Coordinates of C-alpha atoms in Angstrom, one line a residue:
Chain A
M24 CA -0.1 -0.6 -0.2
I25 CA 1.3 3.6 -1.1
K26 CA 0.4 6.6 1.2
L27 CA 0.5 10.3 0.2
N28 CA 0.4 11.5 4.0
K29 CA -0.3 15.8 3.9
L30 CA 2.1 16.5 1.6
S31 CA 3.0 19.8 0.1
I32 CA 5.0 21.0 -2.6
R33 CA 6.4 24.4 -3.2
A34 CA 7.4 25.9 -6.6
P35 CA 8.0 28.7 -7.9
G36 CA 4.4 29.9 -9.3
F37 CA 2.7 26.4 -7.5
A38 CA 1.7 25.3 -4.1
A39 CA 0.1 22.0 -3.4
D40 CA -0.9 21.7 -0.2
D41 CA -2.5 18.9 2.2
I42 CA -1.9 16.0 -0.6
S43 CA -3.4 12.9 1.0
L44 CA -4.5 10.4 -1.0
T45 CA -3.7 6.0 -0.4
I46 CA -3.0 3.8 -3.5
R47 CA -4.4 0.1 -2.8
P48 CA -2.0 -3.0 -4.5
G49 CA -3.3 -3.6 -7.3
E50 CA -5.2 -0.8 -7.9
V51 CA -5.3 2.5 -10.3
H52 CA -5.6 6.0 -8.6
A53 CA -6.8 8.5 -10.7
L54 CA -5.0 12.3 -10.2
I55 CA -7.7 14.8 -11.8
G56 CA -7.3 17.8 -12.4
P57 CA -7.9 21.0 -14.7
S58 CA -4.0 21.8 -16.7
G59 CA -2.1 23.3 -15.0
A60 CA -3.2 22.3 -11.6
G61 CA 0.5 21.2 -10.7
K62 CA -0.6 17.5 -11.5
T63 CA 3.0 16.9 -13.2
L64 CA 5.0 18.3 -9.9
V65 CA 3.1 16.1 -7.4
L66 CA 3.7 13.2 -9.7
E67 CA 7.6 13.9 -10.4
T68 CA 7.3 15.0 -6.1
I69 CA 6.2 11.0 -6.0
A70 CA 8.3 9.9 -8.4
G71 CA 11.5 11.6 -5.4
L72 CA 11.9 14.3 -8.6
Y73 CA 11.6 16.7 -5.8
R74 CA 11.8 16.9 -2.6
P75 CA 8.2 18.2 -0.6
H76 CA 7.9 21.0 1.6
S77 CA 6.8 19.0 3.9
G78 CA 4.1 15.2 4.4
N79 CA 5.5 11.9 3.8
I80 CA 5.4 9.0 1.1
L81 CA 5.1 5.8 2.9
I82 CA 5.2 2.4 1.0
N83 CA 4.3 -0.3 3.4
D84 CA 3.8 2.2 6.4
Q85 CA 8.0 2.1 5.5
D86 CA 8.5 6.4 4.7
V87 CA 10.7 6.1 1.5
T88 CA 10.2 10.6 1.4
R89 CA 13.9 10.9 1.6
H90 CA 14.8 8.1 -0.6
P91 CA 16.4 9.1 -4.3
P92 CA 14.1 7.6 -7.1
E93 CA 16.3 5.1 -7.7
Q94 CA 16.0 3.1 -4.6
R95 CA 11.4 3.8 -5.0
A96 CA 10.4 1.3 -8.0
F97 CA 8.1 3.8 -9.3
A98 CA 8.1 3.4 -12.9
Y99 CA 7.0 6.8 -14.2
V100 CA 5.8 7.1 -17.7
P101 CA 6.1 10.7 -18.7
Q102 CA 3.3 12.4 -21.3
D103 CA 5.6 12.0 -24.3
T104 CA 6.8 8.6 -23.1
S105 CA 10.5 10.0 -23.2
L106 CA 11.6 6.7 -24.7
F107 CA 15.4 6.7 -25.3
P108 CA 16.2 7.8 -28.5
H109 CA 19.5 6.0 -28.7
L110 CA 18.3 2.7 -27.8
S111 CA 15.9 0.3 -29.7
V112 CA 12.3 -0.7 -28.1
E113 CA 14.4 -4.0 -26.8
E114 CA 16.7 -2.6 -24.8
N115 CA 14.4 0.4 -24.1
I116 CA 12.7 -2.4 -22.1
L117 CA 15.3 -3.9 -20.4
Y118 CA 16.9 -0.6 -19.8
G119 CA 15.9 -0.8 -15.9
L120 CA 16.6 -4.7 -15.4
R121 CA 20.4 -3.8 -16.5
V122 CA 21.0 -0.8 -15.1
T123 CA 20.5 -2.6 -11.3
H124 CA 22.2 -6.0 -13.1
Q125 CA 19.2 -7.9 -12.8
E126 CA 19.9 -11.7 -14.2
I127 CA 17.7 -11.9 -16.4
H128 CA 16.4 -15.3 -15.2
S129 CA 14.1 -17.4 -16.9
D130 CA 11.2 -15.8 -14.2
I131 CA 11.9 -12.1 -16.1
E132 CA 12.4 -13.6 -19.8
Q133 CA 8.8 -14.3 -19.4
H134 CA 8.1 -11.3 -17.9
V135 CA 9.3 -9.9 -20.5
Q136 CA 8.0 -11.9 -22.9
R137 CA 4.6 -11.8 -21.8
L138 CA 4.4 -8.2 -21.2
T139 CA 5.6 -7.6 -25.3
E140 CA 3.1 -9.9 -26.7
R141 CA 0.0 -8.7 -24.8
L142 CA 1.0 -4.9 -26.0
N143 CA 1.9 -6.4 -29.3
I144 CA 5.3 -4.9 -29.6
R145 CA 7.2 -8.0 -30.5
N146 CA 7.7 -7.0 -34.1
L147 CA 8.9 -3.9 -32.8
L148 CA 11.7 -4.9 -30.5
D149 CA 14.6 -4.4 -33.6
R150 CA 13.1 -0.6 -33.5
L151 CA 14.4 2.6 -32.9
P152 CA 11.5 4.3 -30.7
G153 CA 11.8 7.3 -33.7
K154 CA 10.7 4.8 -35.7
L155 CA 7.6 4.4 -33.6
S156 CA 3.9 5.5 -33.9
G157 CA 2.3 7.8 -31.3
G158 CA -0.2 4.3 -29.8
E159 CA 3.5 2.3 -30.1
R160 CA 5.8 3.9 -28.0
Q161 CA 2.6 4.2 -25.7
R162 CA 2.9 1.1 -25.2
V163 CA 6.7 0.5 -25.2
A164 CA 6.8 3.2 -22.5
L165 CA 5.0 0.7 -20.4
A166 CA 6.7 -2.3 -21.1
R167 CA 9.8 -0.7 -20.0
A168 CA 7.9 1.0 -16.8
L169 CA 6.0 -2.5 -16.3
A170 CA 9.6 -4.5 -17.2
I171 CA 11.3 -3.7 -13.7
R172 CA 7.7 -4.8 -11.7
P173 CA 7.3 -2.0 -9.6
R174 CA 6.1 -1.2 -6.8
L175 CA 4.2 2.2 -8.2
L176 CA 3.3 3.2 -12.4
L177 CA 3.8 6.6 -12.6
L178 CA 1.2 7.9 -15.4
D179 CA 1.5 11.5 -17.0
E180 CA -1.2 12.2 -18.9
P181 CA -1.2 9.1 -21.2
T182 CA -2.8 9.5 -24.0
S183 CA -3.7 13.2 -24.4
A184 CA -0.7 13.0 -27.5
L185 CA -2.9 10.6 -28.8
D186 CA -5.6 11.0 -32.2
P187 CA -9.0 9.7 -31.1
A188 CA -8.6 6.1 -32.3
I189 CA -4.7 5.0 -31.1
K190 CA -6.2 6.6 -28.0
E191 CA -9.5 3.9 -27.3
E192 CA -7.1 0.9 -28.5
T193 CA -4.1 1.8 -25.8
C194 CA -7.2 2.9 -23.2
Y195 CA -8.3 -1.2 -23.6
F196 CA -4.4 -2.3 -24.0
F197 CA -3.9 -0.5 -20.7
K198 CA -7.0 -2.2 -19.5
E199 CA -6.3 -5.9 -20.1
L200 CA -2.8 -5.5 -19.5
H201 CA -3.8 -4.6 -15.9
R202 CA -6.4 -7.5 -15.7
E203 CA -3.7 -9.9 -15.8
F204 CA -0.8 -7.9 -14.0
R205 CA -2.9 -6.2 -12.0
F206 CA -0.1 -3.8 -10.4
S207 CA -0.8 -0.1 -8.6
A208 CA -1.0 3.1 -10.7
L209 CA -1.1 6.3 -9.9
L210 CA -2.6 8.3 -13.2
V211 CA -2.7 12.1 -13.3
T212 CA -4.4 14.2 -16.8
H213 CA -7.1 16.3 -17.2
N214 CA -9.4 14.4 -19.3
F215 CA -11.4 13.0 -17.0
E216 CA -13.2 10.9 -19.8
E217 CA -9.8 8.7 -19.9
A218 CA -9.4 8.4 -16.0
F219 CA -13.2 6.9 -15.5
F220 CA -12.1 4.5 -17.9
L221 CA -8.9 3.4 -16.3
S222 CA -9.1 3.9 -12.9
D223 CA -10.5 2.3 -9.8
I224 CA -10.5 5.8 -7.8
F225 CA -10.7 9.2 -8.8
S226 CA -8.5 12.3 -6.4
I227 CA -10.1 16.0 -7.9
L228 CA -7.1 18.1 -7.9
I229 CA -7.8 22.3 -8.2
D230 CA -5.8 24.6 -7.0
G231 CA -3.2 22.9 -5.6
R232 CA -5.8 20.8 -3.3
I233 CA -7.7 17.4 -3.3
R234 CA -10.9 18.5 -2.9
Q235 CA -12.0 15.2 -3.2
T236 CA -11.6 11.4 -3.7
G237 CA -14.0 8.7 -4.1
K238 CA -15.5 6.4 -6.6
R239 CA -17.1 7.0 -9.9
K240 CA -20.5 7.5 -8.7
E241 CA -19.8 9.6 -6.0
V242 CA -17.3 11.9 -7.5
L243 CA -20.4 12.7 -11.0
Y244 CA -22.9 12.5 -8.7
H245 CA -22.3 14.3 -5.6
P246 CA -19.2 16.7 -6.2
R247 CA -17.9 18.0 -2.9
D248 CA -18.3 21.6 -4.3
V249 CA -18.7 24.2 -6.6
D250 CA -15.4 23.9 -8.7
V251 CA -15.3 20.2 -8.7
A252 CA -18.7 20.3 -10.3
R253 CA -18.1 22.7 -12.6
F254 CA -14.9 20.6 -13.7
L255 CA -16.6 17.6 -14.3
G256 CA -19.0 18.6 -16.5
V257 CA -22.0 19.8 -13.6
S258 CA -21.9 23.5 -16.1
N259 CA -25.5 24.6 -15.2
L260 CA -24.7 25.6 -11.7
F261 CA -27.2 28.0 -9.6
K262 CA -27.8 29.6 -5.9
G263 CA -30.5 28.8 -4.2
S264 CA -31.8 27.7 -0.9
I265 CA -33.7 25.1 1.0
I266 CA -36.7 25.9 2.2
R267 CA -38.2 22.9 3.7
I268 CA -37.1 19.0 3.8
K269 CA -39.4 16.2 3.9
D270 CA -38.0 12.4 4.4
D271 CA -36.4 12.2 1.2
E272 CA -36.8 15.8 -0.9
V273 CA -35.4 19.1 -0.7
I274 CA -37.5 21.8 -1.8
L275 CA -35.4 24.7 -2.7
S276 CA -36.0 28.0 -3.9
W277 CA -33.7 29.0 -6.4
E278 CA -32.5 32.8 -6.2
E279 CA -32.8 34.0 -10.1
T280 CA -36.3 32.8 -10.5
G281 CA -37.7 32.6 -7.6
E282 CA -39.1 28.9 -8.9
A283 CA -39.4 26.2 -6.0
I284 CA -36.9 23.3 -7.1
T285 CA -37.4 19.1 -6.0
A286 CA -34.0 17.9 -4.9
K287 CA -33.6 13.7 -3.7
R288 CA -31.9 13.4 -0.7
T289 CA -29.1 10.9 -0.2
F290 CA -27.4 10.3 2.8
R291 CA -24.7 12.7 1.7
D292 CA -26.2 15.5 1.5
E293 CA -26.9 15.4 5.4
W294 CA -25.0 18.5 5.9
V295 CA -28.0 20.7 4.8
T296 CA -30.3 22.2 6.9
E297 CA -33.3 24.4 6.3
G298 CA -32.9 27.7 5.6
M299 CA -29.6 27.5 4.3
D300 CA -28.0 29.6 1.0
I301 CA -26.7 26.6 -1.4
Y302 CA -25.3 26.1 -4.5
W303 CA -27.2 23.4 -6.8
G304 CA -26.6 22.2 -10.3
I305 CA -27.7 19.2 -13.2
R306 CA -25.7 18.3 -15.5
P307 CA -26.9 19.0 -18.9
E308 CA -27.4 15.1 -19.8
D309 CA -29.8 15.4 -17.2
V310 CA -32.0 17.8 -18.3
H311 CA -35.1 16.5 -20.5
I312 CA -37.8 18.4 -22.7
I313 CA -40.6 17.6 -22.6
R314 CA -42.0 16.3 -26.3
G315 CA -45.1 18.8 -27.6
E316 CA -47.8 16.3 -27.2
H317 CA -47.3 15.2 -23.5
K318 CA -46.7 18.1 -22.6
R319 CA -47.4 18.6 -18.4
V320 CA -48.0 20.4 -14.9
G321 CA -45.6 19.3 -12.2
E322 CA -42.1 19.5 -10.0
N323 CA -39.4 20.6 -11.9
L324 CA -40.8 21.8 -15.2
L325 CA -40.5 24.7 -17.2
Y326 CA -40.6 26.8 -19.9
A327 CA -37.7 28.3 -22.1
N328 CA -36.8 29.2 -25.4
L329 CA -34.1 27.6 -27.4
L330 CA -31.4 29.7 -28.7
A331 CA -29.0 27.6 -30.4
V332 CA -27.8 24.1 -31.0
Y333 CA -24.2 23.0 -31.3
S334 CA -23.0 19.5 -32.2
G335 CA -20.9 17.7 -30.3
K336 CA -19.0 14.1 -30.8
N337 CA -22.7 12.1 -30.0
S338 CA -24.0 14.7 -28.8
Y339 CA -25.7 18.0 -29.4
N340 CA -25.8 21.2 -26.4
L341 CA -28.5 22.8 -26.7
V342 CA -28.8 26.4 -25.7
T343 CA -32.2 27.7 -23.4
R344 CA -33.2 30.1 -22.2
L345 CA -36.0 30.3 -19.6
T346 CA -39.2 32.2 -20.6
S347 CA -39.8 33.5 -16.8
T348 CA -36.8 35.3 -16.4
G349 CA -33.8 34.6 -19.0
T350 CA -31.4 32.1 -17.1
V351 CA -29.1 30.3 -19.4
V352 CA -29.8 26.4 -19.1
K353 CA -27.6 24.4 -21.0
I354 CA -29.4 20.5 -22.4
A355 CA -27.4 17.3 -24.4
L356 CA -28.9 15.3 -26.4
R357 CA -27.8 12.4 -28.2
D358 CA -28.5 12.9 -31.8
T359 CA -30.8 10.2 -32.2
V360 CA -33.4 12.3 -29.6
L361 CA -32.7 15.4 -31.1
H362 CA -33.6 14.3 -34.5
R363 CA -37.1 12.8 -32.9
L364 CA -37.7 15.4 -31.2
K365 CA -37.8 17.8 -34.9
I366 CA -37.1 20.9 -32.6
S367 CA -35.0 23.6 -33.9
A368 CA -33.5 27.8 -32.8
G369 CA -36.4 29.8 -31.7
D370 CA -39.1 26.5 -30.2
L371 CA -40.9 27.3 -27.1
L372 CA -39.7 24.1 -24.9
Q373 CA -41.0 22.4 -21.5
I374 CA -38.0 21.2 -20.1
H375 CA -38.2 19.3 -16.6
L376 CA -35.4 18.7 -14.2
I377 CA -35.1 15.1 -13.4
P378 CA -35.0 15.3 -9.3
E379 CA -32.5 12.6 -8.8
T380 CA -30.1 14.0 -10.9
I381 CA -29.7 17.2 -8.9
I382 CA -27.1 17.9 -7.1
L383 CA -26.5 20.3 -3.7
L384 CA -23.3 21.7 -2.7
P385 CA -22.4 23.7 0.2
S386 CA -22.4 27.7 -1.0
G387 CA -18.9 29.0 1.2
Chain B
M7 CA 19.8 46.3 -54.5
S8 CA 17.0 44.1 -52.9
F9 CA 18.0 43.0 -49.6
K10 CA 18.3 39.3 -50.2
N11 CA 21.0 40.1 -52.7
L12 CA 22.4 42.6 -49.8
V13 CA 23.1 40.1 -47.3
I14 CA 24.3 37.2 -50.3
G15 CA 27.0 40.0 -51.3
C16 CA 28.1 40.4 -47.8
A17 CA 28.3 36.9 -47.7
V18 CA 31.1 36.8 -50.7
S19 CA 33.0 39.8 -49.1
I20 CA 33.8 37.6 -46.4
F21 CA 34.8 35.2 -48.8
A22 CA 36.9 36.9 -51.1
L23 CA 38.6 38.4 -48.3
Y24 CA 40.0 35.2 -47.2
A25 CA 40.4 33.7 -50.1
L26 CA 42.2 37.7 -51.6
L27 CA 44.6 36.7 -48.1
L28 CA 45.2 33.1 -49.3
L29 CA 46.1 34.3 -52.5
S30 CA 48.6 36.0 -51.7
L31 CA 50.4 32.9 -50.4
L32 CA 50.8 31.6 -53.9
G33 CA 52.9 34.3 -54.9
F34 CA 55.7 32.8 -52.3
F35 CA 55.2 29.1 -52.4
E36 CA 57.8 26.9 -53.8
A37 CA 56.8 23.7 -55.0
R38 CA 60.6 21.9 -54.1
G39 CA 60.8 23.9 -51.5
F40 CA 57.3 23.2 -49.9
T41 CA 58.7 19.4 -49.6
E42 CA 62.2 20.3 -48.3
T43 CA 61.0 22.8 -45.6
L44 CA 58.1 19.5 -44.5
L45 CA 60.5 17.5 -44.0
S46 CA 63.0 19.5 -42.2
G47 CA 63.9 17.8 -38.7
R48 CA 62.7 21.2 -37.2
V49 CA 58.9 21.0 -38.5
L50 CA 58.7 17.7 -38.1
F51 CA 59.2 18.5 -34.4
S52 CA 56.9 21.2 -34.4
I53 CA 53.8 18.9 -36.4
R54 CA 54.7 16.6 -33.4
L55 CA 54.6 18.6 -31.0
S56 CA 52.2 20.9 -32.0
L57 CA 49.7 17.6 -32.1
I58 CA 50.7 16.0 -28.9
A59 CA 50.3 19.3 -26.7
A60 CA 47.1 19.8 -28.8
T61 CA 45.8 16.4 -28.3
I62 CA 46.8 16.3 -24.3
S63 CA 45.3 19.1 -23.3
T64 CA 41.8 18.6 -25.0
I65 CA 42.0 15.5 -23.5
L66 CA 42.3 17.7 -20.5
S67 CA 39.5 20.3 -21.5
V68 CA 37.1 17.4 -21.9
A69 CA 37.7 15.7 -19.2
I70 CA 37.5 18.3 -17.1
G71 CA 35.2 20.2 -18.8
L72 CA 32.1 17.3 -19.3
P73 CA 31.4 16.8 -15.4
A74 CA 32.2 21.0 -14.9
A75 CA 29.3 21.6 -18.0
Y76 CA 27.0 18.6 -16.6
A77 CA 27.2 21.1 -13.2
L78 CA 26.4 23.6 -14.8
S79 CA 23.4 22.2 -16.7
R80 CA 22.0 20.0 -14.9
Y81 CA 22.3 21.4 -10.8
E82 CA 21.7 24.3 -8.9
F83 CA 24.5 25.5 -7.0
R84 CA 25.8 28.2 -4.7
G85 CA 27.8 30.5 -7.1
K86 CA 26.3 28.8 -10.8
Q87 CA 26.6 32.1 -12.2
L88 CA 30.3 33.5 -11.6
I89 CA 31.5 30.2 -13.1
D90 CA 29.3 30.4 -16.2
T91 CA 31.1 33.7 -16.9
V92 CA 34.2 33.1 -16.2
L93 CA 34.0 30.5 -18.6
E94 CA 33.9 33.0 -21.2
M95 CA 37.4 34.7 -19.9
P96 CA 39.7 33.3 -22.5
M97 CA 37.4 34.6 -24.9
V98 CA 37.5 38.0 -23.6
L99 CA 40.9 38.0 -22.6
S100 CA 43.4 37.9 -25.7
P101 CA 45.6 35.3 -24.9
V102 CA 48.5 36.9 -24.8
S103 CA 47.2 38.7 -21.7
L104 CA 45.8 35.8 -20.7
G105 CA 49.4 33.7 -20.8
A106 CA 50.9 36.8 -19.1
V107 CA 48.6 35.9 -16.4
I108 CA 49.9 32.6 -16.3
L109 CA 53.5 33.5 -15.8
I110 CA 52.7 35.6 -13.1
F111 CA 50.5 33.5 -11.2
F112 CA 54.2 31.4 -11.4
N113 CA 55.8 34.6 -10.0
T114 CA 53.9 34.3 -6.8
R115 CA 54.1 32.2 -3.8
P116 CA 52.3 29.2 -4.7
G117 CA 52.9 29.4 -8.0
E118 CA 56.7 28.6 -7.4
F119 CA 56.3 26.7 -4.9
I120 CA 54.3 23.8 -8.1
Q121 CA 57.5 25.2 -10.1
S122 CA 59.7 23.6 -8.0
H123 CA 57.7 20.6 -5.7
V124 CA 54.9 20.0 -8.5
M125 CA 56.3 20.2 -12.5
T126 CA 57.6 22.6 -14.0
F127 CA 56.1 24.8 -16.2
V128 CA 57.9 27.9 -17.6
F129 CA 59.6 27.7 -20.8
E130 CA 58.9 23.8 -21.1
V131 CA 56.8 21.6 -22.6
S132 CA 54.0 21.4 -19.9
G133 CA 53.7 24.6 -20.4
I134 CA 52.7 24.7 -24.0
I135 CA 50.0 22.0 -22.3
L136 CA 49.0 24.5 -19.6
A137 CA 48.8 27.0 -22.3
Q138 CA 46.4 25.3 -24.3
F139 CA 44.4 23.8 -21.4
V140 CA 44.0 27.1 -19.7
T141 CA 42.7 28.6 -23.3
T142 CA 40.3 25.7 -24.2
A143 CA 38.9 24.6 -21.1
G144 CA 36.5 27.4 -20.2
I145 CA 35.2 27.2 -24.4
A146 CA 35.4 23.5 -24.3
T147 CA 33.0 22.9 -20.6
R148 CA 30.5 26.0 -22.6
L149 CA 30.2 24.3 -25.7
I150 CA 29.0 20.7 -23.9
K151 CA 27.1 22.4 -21.6
T152 CA 25.2 23.4 -25.1
S153 CA 24.6 19.9 -25.9
L154 CA 23.7 18.9 -22.4
D155 CA 21.2 21.7 -22.5
E156 CA 19.6 20.2 -25.2
I157 CA 19.0 16.6 -24.1
P158 CA 15.5 17.1 -22.4
L159 CA 15.5 15.8 -18.0
R160 CA 12.7 13.6 -18.4
Y161 CA 15.5 11.3 -20.3
E162 CA 17.3 11.1 -16.8
A163 CA 14.1 11.3 -14.3
V164 CA 12.8 8.2 -16.2
A165 CA 16.2 6.3 -16.1
R166 CA 16.3 7.1 -12.0
S167 CA 13.2 5.9 -11.7
L168 CA 13.6 2.7 -14.0
G169 CA 16.7 2.1 -10.9
A170 CA 19.6 3.9 -12.1
T171 CA 21.6 6.2 -9.8
P172 CA 22.1 9.5 -11.5
F173 CA 25.8 8.7 -12.4
H174 CA 24.8 5.5 -14.5
A175 CA 21.5 8.3 -15.8
F176 CA 24.6 10.5 -17.4
L177 CA 26.4 7.2 -18.5
T178 CA 23.9 5.3 -20.3
V179 CA 21.4 7.9 -21.0
T180 CA 22.8 11.2 -21.3
M181 CA 26.3 11.2 -22.6
P182 CA 24.9 9.0 -25.3
L183 CA 22.8 10.9 -26.0
A184 CA 24.8 14.3 -26.1
R185 CA 28.3 12.4 -27.7
K186 CA 27.6 14.1 -31.7
G187 CA 28.4 17.5 -29.5
I188 CA 31.2 16.6 -27.2
L189 CA 32.8 15.3 -29.9
A190 CA 32.2 18.6 -31.7
A191 CA 33.4 20.6 -28.8
A192 CA 36.6 17.9 -28.5
I193 CA 37.2 18.8 -32.1
L194 CA 36.8 22.4 -31.8
S195 CA 39.0 22.8 -28.5
W196 CA 42.0 20.7 -30.8
A197 CA 41.5 23.4 -33.6
K198 CA 42.4 26.1 -31.4
A199 CA 44.6 24.2 -29.3
M200 CA 46.7 23.5 -32.4
G201 CA 46.3 27.7 -33.7
E202 CA 47.0 29.0 -29.7
F203 CA 50.7 31.3 -30.0
G204 CA 49.6 33.5 -27.9
A205 CA 49.4 32.3 -24.4
T206 CA 51.8 29.3 -25.3
I207 CA 54.4 31.8 -26.6
M208 CA 54.4 33.6 -23.0
V209 CA 54.5 31.2 -20.7
A210 CA 56.5 28.0 -22.7
G211 CA 59.2 30.7 -25.0
S212 CA 60.4 30.1 -28.5
M213 CA 63.1 27.0 -28.5
A214 CA 64.0 25.9 -31.6
M215 CA 63.6 21.7 -30.6
K216 CA 62.1 22.4 -27.3
T217 CA 58.8 24.9 -27.4
E218 CA 58.5 25.5 -30.5
T219 CA 55.0 24.8 -31.9
I220 CA 53.7 25.1 -35.9
P221 CA 52.4 28.7 -34.7
I222 CA 55.4 29.7 -32.9
A223 CA 57.5 28.3 -35.0
I224 CA 55.5 30.7 -37.6
F225 CA 56.4 34.2 -35.9
M226 CA 60.3 32.7 -35.7
R227 CA 60.4 32.0 -40.0
L228 CA 58.9 35.7 -40.1
A229 CA 60.6 37.6 -37.7
G230 CA 64.1 35.7 -39.4
A231 CA 62.5 37.2 -43.2
D232 CA 62.0 33.8 -43.8
I233 CA 58.7 34.3 -46.1
G234 CA 58.7 31.3 -47.8
G235 CA 59.4 28.9 -44.6
A236 CA 56.2 30.5 -42.7
V237 CA 53.8 30.0 -45.3
V238 CA 54.4 26.0 -45.7
L239 CA 54.0 26.8 -42.2
I240 CA 50.7 28.3 -42.4
T241 CA 49.9 25.9 -45.5
I242 CA 50.4 23.0 -42.9
L243 CA 48.2 24.7 -40.2
L244 CA 45.6 25.4 -42.8
A245 CA 45.2 21.8 -43.2
F246 CA 45.0 20.6 -40.1
G247 CA 42.3 23.5 -39.2
M248 CA 40.3 22.9 -42.5
G249 CA 40.3 19.4 -42.1
V250 CA 38.8 19.1 -38.6
L251 CA 36.3 21.6 -39.8
S252 CA 35.8 18.9 -42.4
L253 CA 35.6 16.3 -40.5
V254 CA 33.1 18.5 -38.1
R255 CA 30.8 19.1 -41.3
F256 CA 31.1 15.1 -42.6
L257 CA 30.3 14.0 -39.1
G258 CA 26.8 16.0 -39.3
L259 CA 28.4 17.5 -35.2
P260 CA 26.6 20.9 -34.3
R261 CA 29.4 23.5 -35.0
H262 CA 29.3 26.0 -32.1
D263 CA 30.1 30.0 -33.2
Q264 CA 31.5 31.3 -30.2
A265 CA 35.0 28.5 -30.3

């Protein structure tokens, strides 16, 4: 088990504090945060390339904070892979074993062979890194890191430089590899879709602090604060106050419109009390459009004008404005749904904010 | 005149200047006298002495310049800026002044102690090597540092995360990647040492068959009004110099203008 205990890092123009997280054996932990949040610096500090200002790095309760990188066995794969350009793919993969003078006995040989087979790079062993594609470079870098059977694999934005098809393929290679070798890894990325695909547990790093750690559903549907919610795609964020709490229901007043909005309360919302000022939000994909012939009256139903429709990769992003106050509400629809609804800019829509998907956030 | 023609004209005029100077040697060039002078014991001695001294001083310059350049390129330490500035001293100070400084040093207590207890430099071959080393060490360090600066730190970071000590990472990753730059620095330092005159004559003097390197021999020939002999020696020096620069081009090594 690897533990970061209240790690504090200082660098020119950057400070991170109170970085605490635990990586259990065989777990892939993702450290997610916006670009410029200092994720790489945190990763390189864990690798031993920088000394933290305070705090500890523990491997099975042994403090390795002051150990040099070569004594940690944390294999580092930088964003650009940094394959050694003067060494062949095979020499790159065997680098860690050779430099530590490990005898390449049959067990290690088998391990390396399995890695190169699973990563589909056996036919590349004689090539120089300069002759490889982006996806191949990433796979070779993974093989080189895993060849030494590291205690922890440190991955910096592993697919950010790859084009979409190769990105997906590399992610599948990683998943397959992890299923077979069960290594522990810490992945840093600004791409939460990549993080959700590759990792088991997530820590959100914003402004040099870990704001939240949790599993996928927890961070996605119960972000701890407004910044985390915004970073994770909750782009409809509004102010409000709690009017009433009844069983598993929370009735809140939408400050901008004066409308009463109903939200479902879970055990994570126990901090909410009546009269409290809060922020609340809803993901664009959780705002539903009621088809013309089914218009109805009830909770969380509002009228809005459709201002614009922007196309995305698999969905459309709709910008609407409430007829009552002009407040902007964003909606995301899958291609097929939009075509079925037959709507276009200028139409009047009835929208529904599904109570189960409304996120309650502290205001301070 | 267009801008392009103007700048090309400048380039051509620099070439014309050097070509004119070299062509002027032809007036004093005699094929028969050339072989005779070239094969004379005194000239052969000068060639051998220049080659040996330049090679030893280059080896010393690279041997200390490489680790020094690595320290300046990779680490932050007190006095780094000062050292970096002092590296340019041989370029700022004329070679004669540099030689004079060495000579003055040997007239101080520590200098005298070295002369009498460690090694004699003044008017000795070791003085030539010292003068050339002092002239080239700073330049070699600066050139090697430039090559090391171009190698991303991340390679060493990865090597160390895979188990390499800092020394192993340097030896197996950084040095092979900088090898062309290191070789270019060595070759250019060697060429500079071969042509070194000012500091050498100040420290080692101009004793025939003892401290007479090729540049000193040229000076001696001219002092004795033997222009033909000087032309032969200039041709030899030119051949070595141009040969080395061609080698740098042939090997595709980076060339640095500072040298």
